[in-house]
mmCIF file of C-alpha atoms and ligand atoms in Angstrom:
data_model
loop_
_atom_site.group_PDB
_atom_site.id
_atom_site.type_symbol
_atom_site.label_atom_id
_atom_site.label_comp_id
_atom_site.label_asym_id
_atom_site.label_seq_id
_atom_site.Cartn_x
_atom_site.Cartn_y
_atom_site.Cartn_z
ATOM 1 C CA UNK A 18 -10.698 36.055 -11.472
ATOM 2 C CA UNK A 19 -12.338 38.297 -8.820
ATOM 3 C CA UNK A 20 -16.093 37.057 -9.201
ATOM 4 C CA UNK A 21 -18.826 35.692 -7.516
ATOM 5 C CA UNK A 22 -22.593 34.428 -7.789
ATOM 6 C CA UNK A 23 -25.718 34.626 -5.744
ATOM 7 C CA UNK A 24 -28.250 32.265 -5.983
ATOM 8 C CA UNK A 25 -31.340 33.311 -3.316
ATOM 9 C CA UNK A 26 -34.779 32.041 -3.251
ATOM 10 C CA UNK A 27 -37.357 33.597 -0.696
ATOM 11 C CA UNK A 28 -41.131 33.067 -0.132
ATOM 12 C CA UNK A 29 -40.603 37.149 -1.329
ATOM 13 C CA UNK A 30 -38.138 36.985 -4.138
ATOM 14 C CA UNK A 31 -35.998 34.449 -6.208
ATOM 15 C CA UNK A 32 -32.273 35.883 -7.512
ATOM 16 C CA UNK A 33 -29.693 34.972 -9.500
ATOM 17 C CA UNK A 34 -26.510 37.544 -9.544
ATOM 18 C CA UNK A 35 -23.129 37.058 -11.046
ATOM 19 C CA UNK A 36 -20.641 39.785 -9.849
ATOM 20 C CA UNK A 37 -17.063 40.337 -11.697
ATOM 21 C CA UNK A 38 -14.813 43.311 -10.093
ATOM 22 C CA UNK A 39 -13.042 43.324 -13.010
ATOM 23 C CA UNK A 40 -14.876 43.553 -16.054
ATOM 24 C CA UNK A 41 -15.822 45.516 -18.958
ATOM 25 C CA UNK A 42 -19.074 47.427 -18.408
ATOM 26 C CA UNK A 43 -21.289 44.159 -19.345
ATOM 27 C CA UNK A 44 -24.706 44.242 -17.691
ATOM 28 C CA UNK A 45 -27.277 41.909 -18.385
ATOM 29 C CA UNK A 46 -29.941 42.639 -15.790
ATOM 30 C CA UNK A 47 -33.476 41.637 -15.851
ATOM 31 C CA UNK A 48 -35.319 42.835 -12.772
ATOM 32 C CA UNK A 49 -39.362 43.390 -11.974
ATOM 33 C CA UNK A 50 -38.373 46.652 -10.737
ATOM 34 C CA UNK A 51 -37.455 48.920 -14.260
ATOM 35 C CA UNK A 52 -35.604 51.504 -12.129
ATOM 36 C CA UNK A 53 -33.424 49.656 -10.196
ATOM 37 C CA UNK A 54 -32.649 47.476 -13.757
ATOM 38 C CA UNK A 55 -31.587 51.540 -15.275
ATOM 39 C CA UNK A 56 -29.335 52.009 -12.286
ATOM 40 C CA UNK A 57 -27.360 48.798 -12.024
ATOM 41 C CA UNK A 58 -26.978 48.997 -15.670
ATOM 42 C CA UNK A 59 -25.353 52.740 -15.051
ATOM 43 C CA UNK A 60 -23.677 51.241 -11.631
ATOM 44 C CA UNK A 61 -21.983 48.378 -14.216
ATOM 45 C CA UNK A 62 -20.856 50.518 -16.914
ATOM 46 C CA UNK A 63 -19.406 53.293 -14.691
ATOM 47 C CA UNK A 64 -17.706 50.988 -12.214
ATOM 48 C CA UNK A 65 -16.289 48.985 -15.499
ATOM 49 C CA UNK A 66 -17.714 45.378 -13.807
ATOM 50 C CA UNK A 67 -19.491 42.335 -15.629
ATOM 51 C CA UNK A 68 -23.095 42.163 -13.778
ATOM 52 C CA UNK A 69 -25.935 39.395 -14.346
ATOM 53 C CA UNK A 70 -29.015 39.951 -12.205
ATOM 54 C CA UNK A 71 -31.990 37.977 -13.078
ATOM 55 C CA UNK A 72 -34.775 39.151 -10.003
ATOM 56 C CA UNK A 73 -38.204 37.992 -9.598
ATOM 57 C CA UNK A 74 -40.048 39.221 -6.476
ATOM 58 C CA UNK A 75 -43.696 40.257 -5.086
ATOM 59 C CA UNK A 76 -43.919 43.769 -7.164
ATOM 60 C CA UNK A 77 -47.231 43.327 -6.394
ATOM 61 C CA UNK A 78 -46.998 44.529 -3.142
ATOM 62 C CA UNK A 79 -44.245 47.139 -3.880
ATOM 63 C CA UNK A 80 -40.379 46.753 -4.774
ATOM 64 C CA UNK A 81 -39.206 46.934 -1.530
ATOM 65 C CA UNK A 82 -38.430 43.115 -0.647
ATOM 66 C CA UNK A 83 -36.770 42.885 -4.504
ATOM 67 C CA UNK A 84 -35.003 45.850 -4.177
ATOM 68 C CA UNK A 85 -33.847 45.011 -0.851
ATOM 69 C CA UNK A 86 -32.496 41.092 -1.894
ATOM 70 C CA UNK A 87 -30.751 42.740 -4.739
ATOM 71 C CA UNK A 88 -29.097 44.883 -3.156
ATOM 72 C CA UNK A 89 -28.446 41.644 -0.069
ATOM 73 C CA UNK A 90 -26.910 39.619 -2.994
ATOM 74 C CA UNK A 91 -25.285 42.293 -4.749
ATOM 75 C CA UNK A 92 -23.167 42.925 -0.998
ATOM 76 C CA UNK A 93 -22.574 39.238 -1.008
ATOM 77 C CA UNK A 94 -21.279 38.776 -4.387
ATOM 78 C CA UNK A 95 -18.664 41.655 -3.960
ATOM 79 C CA UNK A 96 -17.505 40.526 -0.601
ATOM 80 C CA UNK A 97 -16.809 37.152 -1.961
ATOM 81 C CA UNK A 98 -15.525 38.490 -4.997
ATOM 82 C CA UNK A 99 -12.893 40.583 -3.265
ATOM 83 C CA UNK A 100 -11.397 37.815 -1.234
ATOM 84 C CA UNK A 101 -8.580 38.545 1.248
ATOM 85 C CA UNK A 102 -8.492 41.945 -0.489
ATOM 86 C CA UNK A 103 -4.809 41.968 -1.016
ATOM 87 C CA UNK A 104 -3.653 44.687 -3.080
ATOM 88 C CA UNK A 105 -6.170 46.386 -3.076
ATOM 89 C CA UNK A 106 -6.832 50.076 -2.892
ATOM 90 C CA UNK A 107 -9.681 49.876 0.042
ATOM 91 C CA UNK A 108 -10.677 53.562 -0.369
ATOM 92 C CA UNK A 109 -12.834 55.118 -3.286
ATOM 93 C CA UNK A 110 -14.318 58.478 -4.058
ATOM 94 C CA UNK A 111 -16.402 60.014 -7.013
ATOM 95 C CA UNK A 112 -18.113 63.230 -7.538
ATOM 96 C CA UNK A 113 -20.616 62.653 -10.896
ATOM 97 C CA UNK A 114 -23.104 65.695 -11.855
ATOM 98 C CA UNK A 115 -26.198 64.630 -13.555
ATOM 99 C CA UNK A 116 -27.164 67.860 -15.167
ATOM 100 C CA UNK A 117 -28.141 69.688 -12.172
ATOM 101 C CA UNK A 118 -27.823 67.002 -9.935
ATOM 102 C CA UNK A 119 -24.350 66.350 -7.839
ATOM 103 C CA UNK A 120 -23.713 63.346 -5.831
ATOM 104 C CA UNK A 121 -20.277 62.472 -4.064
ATOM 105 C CA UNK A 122 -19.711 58.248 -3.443
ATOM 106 C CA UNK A 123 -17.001 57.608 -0.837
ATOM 107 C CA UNK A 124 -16.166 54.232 0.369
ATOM 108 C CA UNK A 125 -13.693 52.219 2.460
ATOM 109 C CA UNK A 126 -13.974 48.264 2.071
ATOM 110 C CA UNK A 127 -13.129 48.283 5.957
ATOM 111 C CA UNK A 128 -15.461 45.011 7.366
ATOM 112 C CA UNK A 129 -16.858 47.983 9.518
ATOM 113 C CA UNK A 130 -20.062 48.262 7.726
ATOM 114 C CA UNK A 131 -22.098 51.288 7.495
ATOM 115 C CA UNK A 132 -24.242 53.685 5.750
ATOM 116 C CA UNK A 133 -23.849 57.164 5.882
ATOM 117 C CA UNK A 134 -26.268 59.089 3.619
ATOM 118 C CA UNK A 135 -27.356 63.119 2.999
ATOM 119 C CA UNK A 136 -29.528 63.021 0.375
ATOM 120 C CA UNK A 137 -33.177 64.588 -0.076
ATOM 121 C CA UNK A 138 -35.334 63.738 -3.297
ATOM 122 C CA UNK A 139 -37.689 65.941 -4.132
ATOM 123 C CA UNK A 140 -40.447 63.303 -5.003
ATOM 124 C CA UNK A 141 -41.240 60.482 -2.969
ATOM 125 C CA UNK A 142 -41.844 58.698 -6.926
ATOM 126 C CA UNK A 143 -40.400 57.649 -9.649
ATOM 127 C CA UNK A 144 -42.847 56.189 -12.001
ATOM 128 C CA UNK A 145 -43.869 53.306 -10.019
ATOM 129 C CA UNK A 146 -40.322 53.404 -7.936
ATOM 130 C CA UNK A 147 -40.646 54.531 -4.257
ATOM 131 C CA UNK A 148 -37.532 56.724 -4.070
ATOM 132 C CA UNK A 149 -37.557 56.095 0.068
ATOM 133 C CA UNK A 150 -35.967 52.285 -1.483
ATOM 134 C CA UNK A 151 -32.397 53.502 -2.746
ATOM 135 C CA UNK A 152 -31.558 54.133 1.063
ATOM 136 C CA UNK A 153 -32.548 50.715 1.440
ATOM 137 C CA UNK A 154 -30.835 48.934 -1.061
ATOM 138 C CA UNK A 155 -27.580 50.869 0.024
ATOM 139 C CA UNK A 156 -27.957 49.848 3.401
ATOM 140 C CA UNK A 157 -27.891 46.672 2.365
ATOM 141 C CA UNK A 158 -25.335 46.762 0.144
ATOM 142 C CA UNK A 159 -23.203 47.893 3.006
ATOM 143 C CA UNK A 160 -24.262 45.809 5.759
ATOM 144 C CA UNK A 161 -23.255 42.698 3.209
ATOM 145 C CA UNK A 162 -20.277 43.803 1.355
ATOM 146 C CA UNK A 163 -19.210 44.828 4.875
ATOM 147 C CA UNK A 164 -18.288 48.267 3.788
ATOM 148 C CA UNK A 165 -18.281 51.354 5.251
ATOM 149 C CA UNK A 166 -20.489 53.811 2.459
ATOM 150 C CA UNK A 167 -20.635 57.610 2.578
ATOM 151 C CA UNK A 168 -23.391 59.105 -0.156
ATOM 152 C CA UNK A 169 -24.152 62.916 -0.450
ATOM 153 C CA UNK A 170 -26.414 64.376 -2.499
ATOM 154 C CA UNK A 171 -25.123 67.711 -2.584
ATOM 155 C CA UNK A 172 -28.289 69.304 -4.658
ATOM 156 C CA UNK A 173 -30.338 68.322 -7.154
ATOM 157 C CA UNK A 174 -34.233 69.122 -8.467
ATOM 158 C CA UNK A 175 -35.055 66.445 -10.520
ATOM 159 C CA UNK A 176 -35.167 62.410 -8.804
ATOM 160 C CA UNK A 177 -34.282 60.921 -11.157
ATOM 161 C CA UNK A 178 -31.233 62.643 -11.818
ATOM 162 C CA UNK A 179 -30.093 63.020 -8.713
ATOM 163 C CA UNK A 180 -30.378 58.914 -8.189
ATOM 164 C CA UNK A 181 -28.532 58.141 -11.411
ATOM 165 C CA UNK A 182 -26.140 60.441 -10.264
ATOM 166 C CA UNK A 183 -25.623 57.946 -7.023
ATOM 167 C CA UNK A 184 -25.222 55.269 -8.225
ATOM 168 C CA UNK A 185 -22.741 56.247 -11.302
ATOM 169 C CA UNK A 186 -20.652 57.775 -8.420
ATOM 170 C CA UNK A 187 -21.122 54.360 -6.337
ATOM 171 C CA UNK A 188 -20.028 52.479 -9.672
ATOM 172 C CA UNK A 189 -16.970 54.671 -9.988
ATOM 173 C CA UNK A 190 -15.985 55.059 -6.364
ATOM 174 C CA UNK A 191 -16.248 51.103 -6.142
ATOM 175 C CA UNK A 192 -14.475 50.635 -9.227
ATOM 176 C CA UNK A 193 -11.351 52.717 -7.547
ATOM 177 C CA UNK A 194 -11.447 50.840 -4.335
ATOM 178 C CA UNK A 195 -10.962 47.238 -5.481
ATOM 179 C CA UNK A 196 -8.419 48.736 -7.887
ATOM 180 C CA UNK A 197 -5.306 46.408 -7.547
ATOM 181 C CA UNK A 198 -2.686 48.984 -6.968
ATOM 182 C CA UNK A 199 0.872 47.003 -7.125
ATOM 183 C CA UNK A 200 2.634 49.554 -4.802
ATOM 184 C CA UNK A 201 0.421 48.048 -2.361
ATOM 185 C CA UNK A 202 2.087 44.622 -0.463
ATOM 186 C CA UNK A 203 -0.316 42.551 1.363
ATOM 187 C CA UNK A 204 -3.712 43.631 2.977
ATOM 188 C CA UNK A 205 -4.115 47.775 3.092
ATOM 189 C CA UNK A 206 -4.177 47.980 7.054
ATOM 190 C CA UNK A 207 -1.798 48.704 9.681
ATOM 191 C CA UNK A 208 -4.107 46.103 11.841
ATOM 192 C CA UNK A 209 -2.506 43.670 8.968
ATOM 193 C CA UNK A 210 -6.209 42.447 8.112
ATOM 194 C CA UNK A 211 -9.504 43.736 6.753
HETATM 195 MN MN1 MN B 309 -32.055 57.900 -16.511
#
């Protein structure tokens, strides 16, 4: 079983993640940020993984420090989860429109972390969510799963479209990188490790 858990306590934020690559969609995900709860939920179902997030943290300052350790543990949890990484596919892609929103995922599970990311919202807010966080929580997300991440937002008026459309395509583009392909022998690198 390709899974892994997260258990992180802070003076900012306590969480407790469970991570399955291969799942069925299940998300159980209690967060004190709402938005970031409606996009892992999306990110779960669309990359077809079994996610448990349970995240306290000090909202009352903003959501950056809990969206931040999610998205710490969440890079964590899939690194572990993924092993030596035999067989897999390593590379990912996914175009998803959200009515007129479309954003392009593209990753390589390299150990070269790094963020790449084109992507200008419209409105610094969504309900209480400052949108400035989702290049956060990506960053982080990469930095810890040690992957190398590529998002565009190729247009888009509405925020919250636009964001749901990123991380659907980061569920899906995921999803097809730690695909076990069985044409593939060993570890997907001429370098013979990743
Ligand atoms: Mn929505």
């Amino acid at each position: 079983m390709r899974k892994a858990e997260r258990a992180r306590t802070t003076n900012e934020t306590d969480i407790e993640l469970s991570f399955a690559i291969d799942g069925e969609g299940q998300a159980e995900i209690k967060t004190d940020v709402p938005f970031m709860t409606h996009m892992l939920d999306l990110f779960t179902k669309h990359g077809q993984f079994d996610l448990s997030i349970h995240a306290k943290g000090d909202v009352d300052i903003d959501d950056h420090h809990t969206t931040e350790d999610i998205g710490i543990c969440l890079g964590q949890a899939l690194l572990e989860a993924l092993g030596d990484k035999k067989g897999i596919k390593r590379y990912g892609s996914a175009f998803v429109p959200m009515d007129e929103a479309l954003a392009q995922v593209v990753v390589d599970l390299s150990n070269r972390p790094h963020l790449e990311m084109r992507a200008d919202f419209p409105a610094a807010k969504v309900g209480t969510f400052d949108t400035e966080l989702v290049h956060e929580f990506l960053c982080k997300l990469a930095l810890e799963a040690r992957m190398n991440l590529h998002v565009i937002v190729h247009y888009g008026t509405n925020t919250h479209h636009m964001i749901e459309a990123v991380f659907k395509a980061l569920g899906r583009a995921l999803d097809e990188a730690t695909m076990i392909d069985p044409r593939v022998k060993g570890i997907p690198s001429t370098k013979g490790m990743l």
